[in-house]
mmCIF file of C-alpha atoms and ligand atoms in Angstrom:
data_model
loop_
_atom_site.group_PDB
_atom_site.id
_atom_site.type_symbol
_atom_site.label_atom_id
_atom_site.label_comp_id
_atom_site.label_asym_id
_atom_site.label_seq_id
_atom_site.Cartn_x
_atom_site.Cartn_y
_atom_site.Cartn_z
ATOM 1 C CA MET A 1 17.235 8.575 52.883
ATOM 2 C CA ILE A 2 15.833 8.533 49.634
ATOM 3 C CA PRO A 3 14.818 12.167 47.976
ATOM 4 C CA SER A 4 11.073 13.216 48.317
ATOM 5 C CA VAL A 5 12.323 12.998 44.296
ATOM 6 C CA LEU A 6 12.999 10.108 42.778
ATOM 7 C CA PRO A 7 16.896 10.384 42.067
ATOM 8 C CA THR A 8 17.176 9.525 38.894
ATOM 9 C CA TYR A 9 18.416 12.588 37.614
ATOM 10 C CA ASN A 10 22.134 14.863 37.981
ATOM 11 C CA ARG A 11 21.049 17.758 38.794
ATOM 12 C CA ALA A 12 23.278 21.474 38.069
ATOM 13 C CA PRO A 13 22.725 22.851 41.708
ATOM 14 C CA LEU A 14 20.880 25.777 40.271
ATOM 15 C CA GLU A 15 16.512 26.808 40.133
ATOM 16 C CA PHE A 16 14.719 29.286 37.573
ATOM 17 C CA VAL A 17 12.188 30.989 38.784
ATOM 18 C CA LYS A 18 11.587 33.170 35.324
ATOM 19 C CA GLY A 19 12.520 32.864 31.862
ATOM 20 C CA GLU A 20 12.296 35.852 28.583
ATOM 21 C CA GLY A 21 13.700 34.969 25.351
ATOM 22 C CA ALA A 22 16.709 33.253 25.643
ATOM 23 C CA TRP A 23 17.071 33.803 29.064
ATOM 24 C CA LEU A 24 16.597 32.557 32.707
ATOM 25 C CA THR A 25 16.466 33.882 36.341
ATOM 26 C CA THR A 26 17.487 31.912 39.427
ATOM 27 C CA ALA A 27 15.787 33.434 43.160
ATOM 28 C CA ASP A 28 18.581 35.415 43.060
ATOM 29 C CA GLY A 29 18.667 37.237 40.558
ATOM 30 C CA ARG A 30 21.741 35.637 38.398
ATOM 31 C CA ARG A 31 20.347 35.559 34.328
ATOM 32 C CA PHE A 32 22.046 32.997 32.204
ATOM 33 C CA LEU A 33 21.840 32.369 28.754
ATOM 34 C CA ASP A 34 20.008 29.441 27.546
ATOM 35 C CA LEU A 35 21.422 27.045 25.046
ATOM 36 C CA GLY A 36 19.985 24.501 25.880
ATOM 37 C CA SER A 37 16.224 25.657 25.646
ATOM 38 C CA GLY A 38 15.275 22.608 27.873
ATOM 39 C CA ILE A 39 16.920 20.461 25.900
ATOM 40 C CA ALA A 40 15.678 22.022 22.149
ATOM 41 C CA VAL A 41 12.000 22.132 23.914
ATOM 42 C CA ASN A 42 11.606 25.977 23.832
ATOM 43 C CA ALA A 43 11.659 26.676 20.111
ATOM 44 C CA LEU A 44 10.102 30.804 20.498
ATOM 45 C CA GLY A 45 12.530 31.297 23.586
ATOM 46 C CA HIS A 46 10.442 31.358 27.083
ATOM 47 C CA ALA A 47 7.141 33.320 27.607
ATOM 48 C CA HIS A 48 7.161 34.285 24.302
ATOM 49 C CA PRO A 49 4.006 35.936 24.286
ATOM 50 C CA ALA A 50 2.049 34.581 21.397
ATOM 51 C CA LEU A 51 2.530 31.116 23.230
ATOM 52 C CA VAL A 52 1.408 32.291 26.319
ATOM 53 C CA GLU A 53 -1.316 33.664 24.944
ATOM 54 C CA ALA A 54 -2.614 30.927 23.332
ATOM 55 C CA LEU A 55 -2.330 28.971 26.841
ATOM 56 C CA THR A 56 -3.752 31.173 28.872
ATOM 57 C CA SER A 57 -6.755 31.818 26.400
ATOM 58 C CA GLN A 58 -7.112 28.359 26.566
ATOM 59 C CA ALA A 59 -6.722 27.340 29.277
ATOM 60 C CA GLN A 60 -9.990 29.865 30.744
ATOM 61 C CA ASN A 61 -12.443 28.587 28.001
ATOM 62 C CA LEU A 62 -11.320 24.684 28.697
ATOM 63 C CA TRP A 63 -8.588 22.685 29.490
ATOM 64 C CA HIS A 64 -9.415 19.339 28.963
ATOM 65 C CA VAL A 65 -12.953 16.764 27.841
ATOM 66 C CA SER A 66 -10.758 13.480 26.614
ATOM 67 C CA ASN A 67 -10.889 11.672 23.236
ATOM 68 C CA LEU A 68 -14.059 10.973 23.578
ATOM 69 C CA TYR A 69 -14.914 13.776 22.245
ATOM 70 C CA HIS A 70 -14.204 15.942 19.131
ATOM 71 C CA ILE A 71 -11.380 18.364 19.707
ATOM 72 C CA PRO A 72 -10.751 21.114 17.420
ATOM 73 C CA GLN A 73 -7.541 22.513 18.247
ATOM 74 C CA GLN A 74 -6.352 19.320 18.300
ATOM 75 C CA GLN A 75 -8.016 19.358 14.228
ATOM 76 C CA ALA A 76 -6.286 22.228 13.868
ATOM 77 C CA LEU A 77 -3.107 21.437 14.526
ATOM 78 C CA ALA A 78 -3.661 18.305 12.753
ATOM 79 C CA ASP A 79 -4.807 19.834 9.777
ATOM 80 C CA ARG A 80 -1.122 22.249 9.849
ATOM 81 C CA LEU A 81 1.012 19.940 9.968
ATOM 82 C CA VAL A 82 0.056 17.590 7.551
ATOM 83 C CA GLU A 83 -0.491 21.123 5.133
ATOM 84 C CA HIS A 84 3.561 21.513 5.528
ATOM 85 C CA THR A 85 5.186 17.865 5.712
ATOM 86 C CA PHE A 86 4.362 14.624 3.860
ATOM 87 C CA ALA A 87 1.866 13.528 6.711
ATOM 88 C CA ASP A 88 -1.362 12.748 5.636
ATOM 89 C CA THR A 89 -2.616 11.776 9.116
ATOM 90 C CA VAL A 90 -1.148 13.031 12.557
ATOM 91 C CA PHE A 91 -2.218 11.165 16.010
ATOM 92 C CA PHE A 92 -1.142 13.316 19.255
ATOM 93 C CA THR A 93 0.273 12.008 21.986
ATOM 94 C CA ASN A 94 1.802 13.795 25.503
ATOM 95 C CA SER A 95 6.316 12.763 24.637
ATOM 96 C CA GLY A 96 8.726 11.775 22.808
ATOM 97 C CA THR A 97 8.979 8.437 23.861
ATOM 98 C CA GLU A 98 4.946 7.015 23.104
ATOM 99 C CA ALA A 99 5.631 8.419 19.863
ATOM 100 C CA CYS A 100 7.623 5.958 19.740
ATOM 101 C CA GLU A 101 4.680 3.227 20.641
ATOM 102 C CA LEU A 102 2.755 4.507 18.752
ATOM 103 C CA ALA A 103 5.316 4.357 15.533
ATOM 104 C CA VAL A 104 6.708 0.767 16.342
ATOM 105 C CA LYS A 105 2.699 -0.427 16.748
ATOM 106 C CA MET A 106 2.172 1.040 13.698
ATOM 107 C CA ALA A 107 5.299 -0.825 11.797
ATOM 108 C CA ARG A 108 3.989 -3.815 12.954
ATOM 109 C CA LYS A 109 -0.070 -3.774 12.445
ATOM 110 C CA TYR A 110 0.696 -2.426 9.158
ATOM 111 C CA PHE A 111 2.309 -5.791 8.168
ATOM 112 C CA TYR A 112 -0.401 -7.595 10.602
ATOM 113 C CA ASP A 113 -2.269 -6.410 8.590
ATOM 114 C CA LYS A 114 -1.240 -6.814 5.306
ATOM 115 C CA GLY A 115 -1.144 -10.389 6.054
ATOM 116 C CA GLN A 116 2.839 -10.796 7.046
ATOM 117 C CA PRO A 117 2.893 -11.004 11.164
ATOM 118 C CA GLU A 118 6.160 -12.007 10.412
ATOM 119 C CA ARG A 119 7.243 -8.681 9.502
ATOM 120 C CA VAL A 120 8.664 -7.060 13.172
ATOM 121 C CA GLU A 121 11.955 -6.415 13.656
ATOM 122 C CA ILE A 122 12.684 -2.907 13.167
ATOM 123 C CA ILE A 123 16.601 -1.565 12.173
ATOM 124 C CA THR A 124 18.135 0.639 14.998
ATOM 125 C CA PHE A 125 21.341 2.418 15.365
ATOM 126 C CA ASP A 126 24.415 2.208 17.886
ATOM 127 C CA GLY A 127 24.707 6.062 19.613
ATOM 128 C CA SER A 128 20.760 6.326 18.920
ATOM 129 C CA PHE A 129 17.692 7.882 21.641
ATOM 130 C CA HIS A 130 14.161 7.510 21.261
ATOM 131 C CA GLY A 131 13.229 7.532 25.283
ATOM 132 C CA ARG A 132 12.558 5.576 28.030
ATOM 133 C CA SER A 133 10.010 3.622 27.822
ATOM 134 C CA SER A 134 9.724 -0.087 27.295
ATOM 135 C CA ALA A 135 10.303 -0.385 23.632
ATOM 136 C CA GLY A 136 12.326 3.505 23.328
ATOM 137 C CA ILE A 137 14.416 1.869 25.380
ATOM 138 C CA ALA A 138 14.599 -1.817 23.322
ATOM 139 C CA ALA A 139 15.033 0.830 20.634
ATOM 140 C CA ALA A 140 18.052 2.310 21.217
ATOM 141 C CA GLY A 141 19.765 -1.064 22.810
ATOM 142 C CA SER A 142 21.948 0.664 24.968
ATOM 143 C CA GLU A 143 23.943 -0.959 27.569
ATOM 144 C CA LYS A 144 23.441 2.573 29.621
ATOM 145 C CA MET A 145 19.605 2.660 29.012
ATOM 146 C CA THR A 146 18.938 -1.438 29.436
ATOM 147 C CA LYS A 147 21.032 -2.655 32.245
ATOM 148 C CA GLY A 148 18.447 -4.071 34.881
ATOM 149 C CA PHE A 149 15.316 -3.369 33.075
ATOM 150 C CA GLY A 150 14.823 -6.760 31.150
ATOM 151 C CA PRO A 151 13.547 -8.839 29.395
ATOM 152 C CA LEU A 152 13.265 -6.122 27.293
ATOM 153 C CA LEU A 153 11.434 -5.483 23.844
ATOM 154 C CA PRO A 154 11.729 -8.636 21.255
ATOM 155 C CA GLY A 155 12.461 -7.094 18.134
ATOM 156 C CA PHE A 156 15.148 -4.739 17.384
ATOM 157 C CA VAL A 157 17.805 -5.227 15.547
ATOM 158 C CA HIS A 158 21.431 -2.808 16.743
ATOM 159 C CA LEU A 159 23.803 -1.662 13.977
ATOM 160 C CA ALA A 160 26.514 0.590 14.237
ATOM 161 C CA PHE A 161 26.063 4.237 13.363
ATOM 162 C CA GLY A 162 26.420 4.550 9.224
ATOM 163 C CA ASP A 163 26.606 1.001 8.345
ATOM 164 C CA LEU A 164 25.057 1.376 5.150
ATOM 165 C CA ASP A 165 25.845 -2.553 3.909
ATOM 166 C CA GLY A 166 24.578 -3.363 7.675
ATOM 167 C CA VAL A 167 21.210 -2.706 6.402
ATOM 168 C CA THR A 168 21.150 -4.284 3.193
ATOM 169 C CA ASP A 169 22.564 -7.506 5.061
ATOM 170 C CA ALA A 170 20.550 -7.096 8.083
ATOM 171 C CA ILE A 171 17.242 -7.147 6.357
ATOM 172 C CA THR A 172 15.312 -10.176 6.198
ATOM 173 C CA ASP A 173 11.542 -11.478 5.585
ATOM 174 C CA LYS A 174 10.928 -10.624 9.727
ATOM 175 C CA THR A 175 12.473 -7.099 8.650
ATOM 176 C CA ALA A 176 9.853 -4.225 8.852
ATOM 177 C CA ALA A 177 10.767 -1.487 9.343
ATOM 178 C CA ILE A 178 14.076 1.253 9.488
ATOM 179 C CA MET A 179 14.150 3.582 12.695
ATOM 180 C CA ILE A 180 16.475 6.806 13.150
ATOM 181 C CA GLU A 181 16.835 10.028 13.939
ATOM 182 C CA PRO A 182 18.673 12.728 11.138
ATOM 183 C CA VAL A 183 20.784 13.623 13.488
ATOM 184 C CA GLN A 184 21.417 12.084 16.345
ATOM 185 C CA GLY A 185 20.470 13.604 20.166
ATOM 186 C CA GLU A 186 21.241 12.655 22.497
ATOM 187 C CA GLY A 187 24.353 10.509 20.477
ATOM 188 C CA GLY A 188 26.223 13.424 20.343
ATOM 189 C CA ILE A 189 25.201 15.868 17.730
ATOM 190 C CA ARG A 190 25.586 13.106 14.786
ATOM 191 C CA PRO A 191 23.478 14.569 11.622
ATOM 192 C CA VAL A 192 22.992 11.912 9.046
ATOM 193 C CA PRO A 193 24.435 12.443 6.036
ATOM 194 C CA ASP A 194 21.972 13.853 3.325
ATOM 195 C CA ALA A 195 23.415 10.583 0.642
ATOM 196 C CA GLU A 196 22.587 8.131 3.444
ATOM 197 C CA LEU A 197 18.967 9.084 3.997
ATOM 198 C CA LYS A 198 18.594 9.289 0.500
ATOM 199 C CA ALA A 199 20.486 5.379 0.458
ATOM 200 C CA LEU A 200 17.755 4.152 3.379
ATOM 201 C CA ARG A 201 15.001 5.448 2.127
ATOM 202 C CA ALA A 202 16.177 3.751 -1.795
ATOM 203 C CA ILE A 203 16.765 0.084 0.541
ATOM 204 C CA CYS A 204 12.580 0.711 2.071
ATOM 205 C CA ASP A 205 11.235 1.054 -1.347
ATOM 206 C CA GLU A 206 13.211 -1.900 -2.311
ATOM 207 C CA HIS A 207 12.326 -4.074 0.217
ATOM 208 C CA GLY A 208 8.699 -2.258 0.761
ATOM 209 C CA LEU A 209 10.814 -1.405 3.989
ATOM 210 C CA LEU A 210 8.836 1.546 6.563
ATOM 211 C CA LEU A 211 11.168 3.901 6.925
ATOM 212 C CA ILE A 212 10.752 5.802 11.086
ATOM 213 C CA LEU A 213 12.806 9.133 11.149
ATOM 214 C CA ASP A 214 12.617 9.743 14.851
ATOM 215 C CA GLU A 215 12.762 13.842 14.804
ATOM 216 C CA VAL A 216 11.909 14.681 18.645
ATOM 217 C CA GLN A 217 14.390 16.691 18.888
ATOM 218 C CA CYS A 218 15.971 17.409 15.046
ATOM 219 C CA GLY A 219 12.843 18.269 14.335
ATOM 220 C CA VAL A 220 10.388 21.404 14.449
ATOM 221 C CA GLY A 221 12.504 23.679 12.581
ATOM 222 C CA ARG A 222 15.393 23.251 14.441
ATOM 223 C CA THR A 223 18.078 22.312 12.133
ATOM 224 C CA GLY A 224 16.589 25.519 9.416
ATOM 225 C CA LYS A 225 13.744 23.110 8.084
ATOM 226 C CA LEU A 226 10.993 22.596 9.615
ATOM 227 C CA PHE A 227 11.764 18.603 9.523
ATOM 228 C CA ALA A 228 15.678 18.071 9.444
ATOM 229 C CA HIS A 229 14.880 14.844 6.342
ATOM 230 C CA GLU A 230 13.959 18.287 4.560
ATOM 231 C CA TRP A 231 17.554 18.325 3.859
ATOM 232 C CA ALA A 232 17.774 15.248 2.521
ATOM 233 C CA GLY A 233 14.757 15.150 -0.032
ATOM 234 C CA ILE A 234 13.341 12.612 0.809
ATOM 235 C CA ALA A 235 10.276 11.180 3.402
ATOM 236 C CA PRO A 236 9.368 8.657 5.953
ATOM 237 C CA ASP A 237 6.467 6.391 6.277
ATOM 238 C CA ILE A 238 6.105 7.330 9.617
ATOM 239 C CA MET A 239 8.501 10.178 12.083
ATOM 240 C CA MET A 240 7.998 10.801 15.396
ATOM 241 C CA VAL A 241 7.500 14.496 16.927
ATOM 242 C CA ALA A 242 7.686 16.260 20.229
ATOM 243 C CA LYS A 243 10.035 18.827 22.653
ATOM 244 C CA GLY A 244 10.000 21.458 19.303
ATOM 245 C CA ILE A 245 6.062 20.681 18.346
ATOM 246 C CA GLY A 246 5.039 22.115 22.274
ATOM 247 C CA GLY A 247 6.867 25.125 22.638
ATOM 248 C CA GLY A 248 7.512 23.874 26.774
ATOM 249 C CA PHE A 249 4.232 22.499 26.831
ATOM 250 C CA PRO A 250 4.095 18.722 27.001
ATOM 251 C CA LEU A 251 2.919 17.561 23.333
ATOM 252 C CA GLY A 252 4.346 15.146 20.741
ATOM 253 C CA ALA A 253 2.811 13.029 17.322
ATOM 254 C CA VAL A 254 3.668 10.610 15.727
ATOM 255 C CA LEU A 255 2.906 11.879 11.248
ATOM 256 C CA ALA A 256 1.985 9.530 8.925
ATOM 257 C CA SER A 257 1.072 8.791 5.717
ATOM 258 C CA GLU A 258 -1.993 7.128 4.234
ATOM 259 C CA GLU A 259 -0.680 3.741 3.420
ATOM 260 C CA ALA A 260 1.419 3.353 6.374
ATOM 261 C CA ALA A 261 -0.949 4.073 8.791
ATOM 262 C CA SER A 262 -3.673 1.950 7.274
ATOM 263 C CA GLY A 263 -4.185 -0.954 9.991
ATOM 264 C CA MET A 264 -4.900 2.118 13.103
ATOM 265 C CA THR A 265 -8.930 1.875 13.160
ATOM 266 C CA ALA A 266 -10.599 3.240 15.735
ATOM 267 C CA GLY A 267 -9.799 1.439 18.954
ATOM 268 C CA THR A 268 -6.434 0.414 18.492
ATOM 269 C CA HIS A 269 -4.596 3.031 20.293
ATOM 270 C CA GLY A 270 -5.280 5.582 22.192
ATOM 271 C CA SER A 271 -4.148 8.789 25.027
ATOM 272 C CA THR A 272 -6.178 10.126 27.705
ATOM 273 C CA TYR A 273 -4.496 13.235 27.962
ATOM 274 C CA GLY A 274 -2.701 13.149 23.936
ATOM 275 C CA GLY A 275 -3.815 16.242 21.820
ATOM 276 C CA ASN A 276 -5.563 17.884 24.756
ATOM 277 C CA PRO A 277 -7.062 21.503 24.213
ATOM 278 C CA LEU A 278 -4.209 23.061 25.838
ATOM 279 C CA GLY A 279 -1.483 21.368 24.003
ATOM 280 C CA CYS A 280 -2.799 21.621 20.343
ATOM 281 C CA ALA A 281 -3.920 25.567 21.247
ATOM 282 C CA VAL A 282 -0.077 25.825 22.115
ATOM 283 C CA GLY A 283 1.234 23.726 19.251
ATOM 284 C CA CYS A 284 -0.883 25.849 16.711
ATOM 285 C CA ALA A 285 0.634 29.091 18.213
ATOM 286 C CA VAL A 286 4.394 27.249 17.528
ATOM 287 C CA MET A 287 3.349 25.743 14.395
ATOM 288 C CA ASP A 288 2.648 29.837 12.877
ATOM 289 C CA HIS A 289 5.988 31.052 13.816
ATOM 290 C CA VAL A 290 8.603 27.898 12.334
ATOM 291 C CA ALA A 291 6.572 27.322 9.386
ATOM 292 C CA ASP A 292 7.115 30.259 8.148
ATOM 293 C CA ALA A 293 9.573 30.591 5.479
ATOM 294 C CA ALA A 294 11.274 33.804 6.922
ATOM 295 C CA PHE A 295 10.762 32.251 10.523
ATOM 296 C CA LEU A 296 13.254 29.278 8.577
ATOM 297 C CA ALA A 297 15.131 31.702 7.112
ATOM 298 C CA GLU A 298 16.262 33.834 9.471
ATOM 299 C CA VAL A 299 16.982 30.419 12.199
ATOM 300 C CA ASN A 300 20.014 29.553 9.013
ATOM 301 C CA ARG A 301 21.359 32.788 9.009
ATOM 302 C CA LYS A 302 21.328 32.709 12.874
ATOM 303 C CA ALA A 303 22.504 29.424 12.630
ATOM 304 C CA GLY A 304 26.021 30.105 9.515
ATOM 305 C CA LEU A 305 26.269 33.194 11.957
ATOM 306 C CA LEU A 306 26.692 31.367 15.495
ATOM 307 C CA ARG A 307 28.359 28.504 13.874
ATOM 308 C CA GLN A 308 31.228 30.818 11.766
ATOM 309 C CA LYS A 309 31.526 32.134 15.383
ATOM 310 C CA LEU A 310 31.937 28.401 17.340
ATOM 311 C CA GLU A 311 34.759 28.190 14.756
ATOM 312 C CA GLY A 312 37.144 31.334 15.446
ATOM 313 C CA LEU A 313 36.672 29.601 18.647
ATOM 314 C CA ILE A 314 37.706 26.181 18.426
ATOM 315 C CA ALA A 315 40.744 28.335 16.861
ATOM 316 C CA ASP A 316 41.890 30.686 19.480
ATOM 317 C CA HIS A 317 40.932 27.477 22.303
ATOM 318 C CA PRO A 318 42.224 23.349 20.438
ATOM 319 C CA GLU A 319 42.403 22.752 24.170
ATOM 320 C CA VAL A 320 39.178 22.902 25.025
ATOM 321 C CA PHE A 321 36.923 22.335 21.325
ATOM 322 C CA GLU A 322 38.576 19.886 18.719
ATOM 323 C CA GLU A 323 35.171 21.039 16.118
ATOM 324 C CA VAL A 324 31.293 22.080 15.686
ATOM 325 C CA ARG A 325 29.232 19.863 13.646
ATOM 326 C CA GLY A 326 25.229 19.417 13.701
ATOM 327 C CA ALA A 327 23.197 21.731 11.468
ATOM 328 C CA GLY A 328 20.916 24.835 11.428
ATOM 329 C CA LEU A 329 20.510 25.562 15.831
ATOM 330 C CA MET A 330 21.194 21.993 16.252
ATOM 331 C CA LEU A 331 25.105 21.853 17.236
ATOM 332 C CA GLY A 332 27.860 20.052 19.452
ATOM 333 C CA LEU A 333 31.026 21.066 19.813
ATOM 334 C CA LYS A 334 33.499 18.164 20.395
ATOM 335 C CA CYS A 335 35.275 18.854 23.836
ATOM 336 C CA LYS A 336 38.601 17.444 23.817
ATOM 337 C CA ALA A 337 38.709 18.377 27.677
ATOM 338 C CA ALA A 338 35.367 16.555 29.632
ATOM 339 C CA ASN A 339 32.052 17.374 28.480
ATOM 340 C CA ILE A 340 30.967 17.651 31.787
ATOM 341 C CA ASP A 341 33.834 20.151 32.823
ATOM 342 C CA VAL A 342 32.723 22.538 30.095
ATOM 343 C CA VAL A 343 29.175 22.336 30.847
ATOM 344 C CA ASN A 344 30.369 23.204 34.806
ATOM 345 C CA ALA A 345 32.710 25.674 33.949
ATOM 346 C CA GLY A 346 29.425 27.703 31.113
ATOM 347 C CA TYR A 347 27.634 27.587 34.481
ATOM 348 C CA GLU A 348 29.891 29.500 36.302
ATOM 349 C CA ASN A 349 29.869 32.185 33.396
ATOM 350 C CA GLU A 350 26.020 32.692 33.714
ATOM 351 C CA LEU A 351 25.770 29.985 30.518
ATOM 352 C CA ILE A 352 23.883 27.227 29.333
ATOM 353 C CA THR A 353 24.801 24.272 27.289
ATOM 354 C CA VAL A 354 23.756 20.599 27.463
ATOM 355 C CA PRO A 355 26.114 17.668 27.670
ATOM 356 C CA ALA A 356 25.983 14.550 25.397
ATOM 357 C CA ALA A 357 27.149 10.944 24.498
ATOM 358 C CA ASP A 358 30.935 11.355 22.216
ATOM 359 C CA ASN A 359 32.249 14.283 24.675
ATOM 360 C CA VAL A 360 30.092 16.607 22.769
ATOM 361 C CA ILE A 361 28.911 19.849 24.792
ATOM 362 C CA ARG A 362 25.162 20.696 22.198
ATOM 363 C CA LEU A 363 23.790 24.488 22.376
ATOM 364 C CA LEU A 364 20.604 23.891 21.041
ATOM 365 C CA PRO A 365 18.880 27.832 21.836
ATOM 366 C CA PRO A 366 15.828 29.382 21.283
ATOM 367 C CA LEU A 367 15.063 29.601 17.734
ATOM 368 C CA THR A 368 14.412 33.157 18.084
ATOM 369 C CA LEU A 369 17.812 33.813 19.870
ATOM 370 C CA THR A 370 19.264 37.284 18.540
ATOM 371 C CA ASP A 371 22.302 38.566 17.196
ATOM 372 C CA GLU A 372 23.580 39.482 20.282
ATOM 373 C CA ASP A 373 22.685 37.441 22.136
ATOM 374 C CA ILE A 374 24.776 35.127 20.188
ATOM 375 C CA ALA A 375 27.479 37.120 19.623
ATOM 376 C CA GLU A 376 26.560 36.889 24.160
ATOM 377 C CA ALA A 377 26.763 32.914 24.015
ATOM 378 C CA VAL A 378 30.210 33.398 22.089
ATOM 379 C CA SER A 379 31.516 35.432 24.369
ATOM 380 C CA ARG A 380 30.672 33.448 27.157
ATOM 381 C CA LEU A 381 32.198 30.421 25.872
ATOM 382 C CA GLU A 382 35.351 32.345 25.206
ATOM 383 C CA LYS A 383 35.436 33.369 28.905
ATOM 384 C CA THR A 384 34.377 29.472 29.611
ATOM 385 C CA ALA A 385 37.082 28.215 27.540
ATOM 386 C CA THR A 386 39.974 30.397 29.392
ATOM 387 C CA GLN A 387 39.201 29.641 32.983
ATOM 388 C CA ILE A 388 39.557 25.690 31.796
ATOM 389 C CA GLU A 389 42.655 26.638 30.322
ATOM 390 C CA ALA A 390 44.270 28.013 32.933
ATOM 391 C CA ALA A 391 42.412 25.287 35.352
HETATM 392 C C1 PLP B 1 13.692 13.560 23.672
HETATM 393 C C2 PLP B 1 13.800 12.509 22.735
HETATM 394 C C3 PLP B 1 13.306 11.059 22.915
HETATM 395 C C4 PLP B 1 11.886 11.511 23.868
HETATM 396 O O1 PLP B 1 11.008 12.411 24.291
HETATM 397 P P1 PLP B 1 10.723 11.936 25.931
HETATM 398 O O2 PLP B 1 9.548 13.361 25.357
HETATM 399 O O3 PLP B 1 11.215 12.689 26.334
HETATM 400 O O4 PLP B 1 9.736 10.760 25.920
HETATM 401 C C5 PLP B 1 13.062 10.398 21.626
HETATM 402 N N1 PLP B 1 13.240 10.706 20.565
HETATM 403 C C6 PLP B 1 14.655 11.696 20.596
HETATM 404 C C7 PLP B 1 15.607 11.936 19.241
HETATM 405 C C8 PLP B 1 14.803 12.277 21.389
HETATM 406 O O5 PLP B 1 15.719 13.265 21.298
#
């Protein structure tokens, strides 16, 4: 008999009742160190006092009014995002996949309004993940996500990850945009080298294409910059954001330059919940923390410390781990053992990591984790590795 919850997830046999900082507690009192953050969502950890305050005080006043009216919290969050990024304008969604939908629509509308309606194609890369909507799965294109769900939304051209030559060859008079994650998340924590992001920007400029960056996972301080593309010194035309921006409240956004957004006039797009007062009140509180230079400096310091300890871990356990990669606190440990075995053995040691493609386990801790948490995380990974070696 089908379970009452549609069984689309492979869930671990764990159930948490409380969270605080980088720690999660089960009903029977086991305390887990959370290096997953609900897949890079709880950027400020669990139950951060500033987020609890933002949510509860907003909840006392007003939950929802719809976008038929002005929403001051939405305006405030948009202003903060515009102040701190390349963007001139922001649309709020409830998720990353909805941000992907708008990014695709915005790119196509841009060229339609420019009198080039044939320009509809978007170049994407193997191993990418852009959400589970029809556009999102068509954009990523993997068989795992698309099989059985046809007909797929047309207009995506898939290239191998890192295939820069292929990009130039794939551009035709139908091409509208290039869409890429600066650091692939689900694909196994694969960073796009700065030089490659710069080259993609240059290609877009040369051919008049829009550069769409998916920073749903790598954005919001995760890599030690507010947004990951800042490391490469470039700016996109359109950017998708979600996950960390809500700190655990479902919130996403599309950020865009005035030019790229020029087709999106009144009535062209909308959302009932997107940018509602609760989500945006929390988003403002998240931004107040992560957009601060001192906060980001701490992320980078802690990332350096964690990475150095992980290098030691790999050296001590070459049969379990192969390499560490990623940026900031978005790290991947490529495993020699099966990654899912490492994740499951971690649970036995009250340690939470997240599997990804390419036999990687992801470490996406709250950006607020402490030095003691880092030492504890590495010691639990050591214990886990030792158990796997003995098995
Ligand atoms: C998680 C993710 C998405 C989809 O976000 P949802 O909120 O799950 O819809 C899109 N792109 C990337 C890079 C992601 O990591």
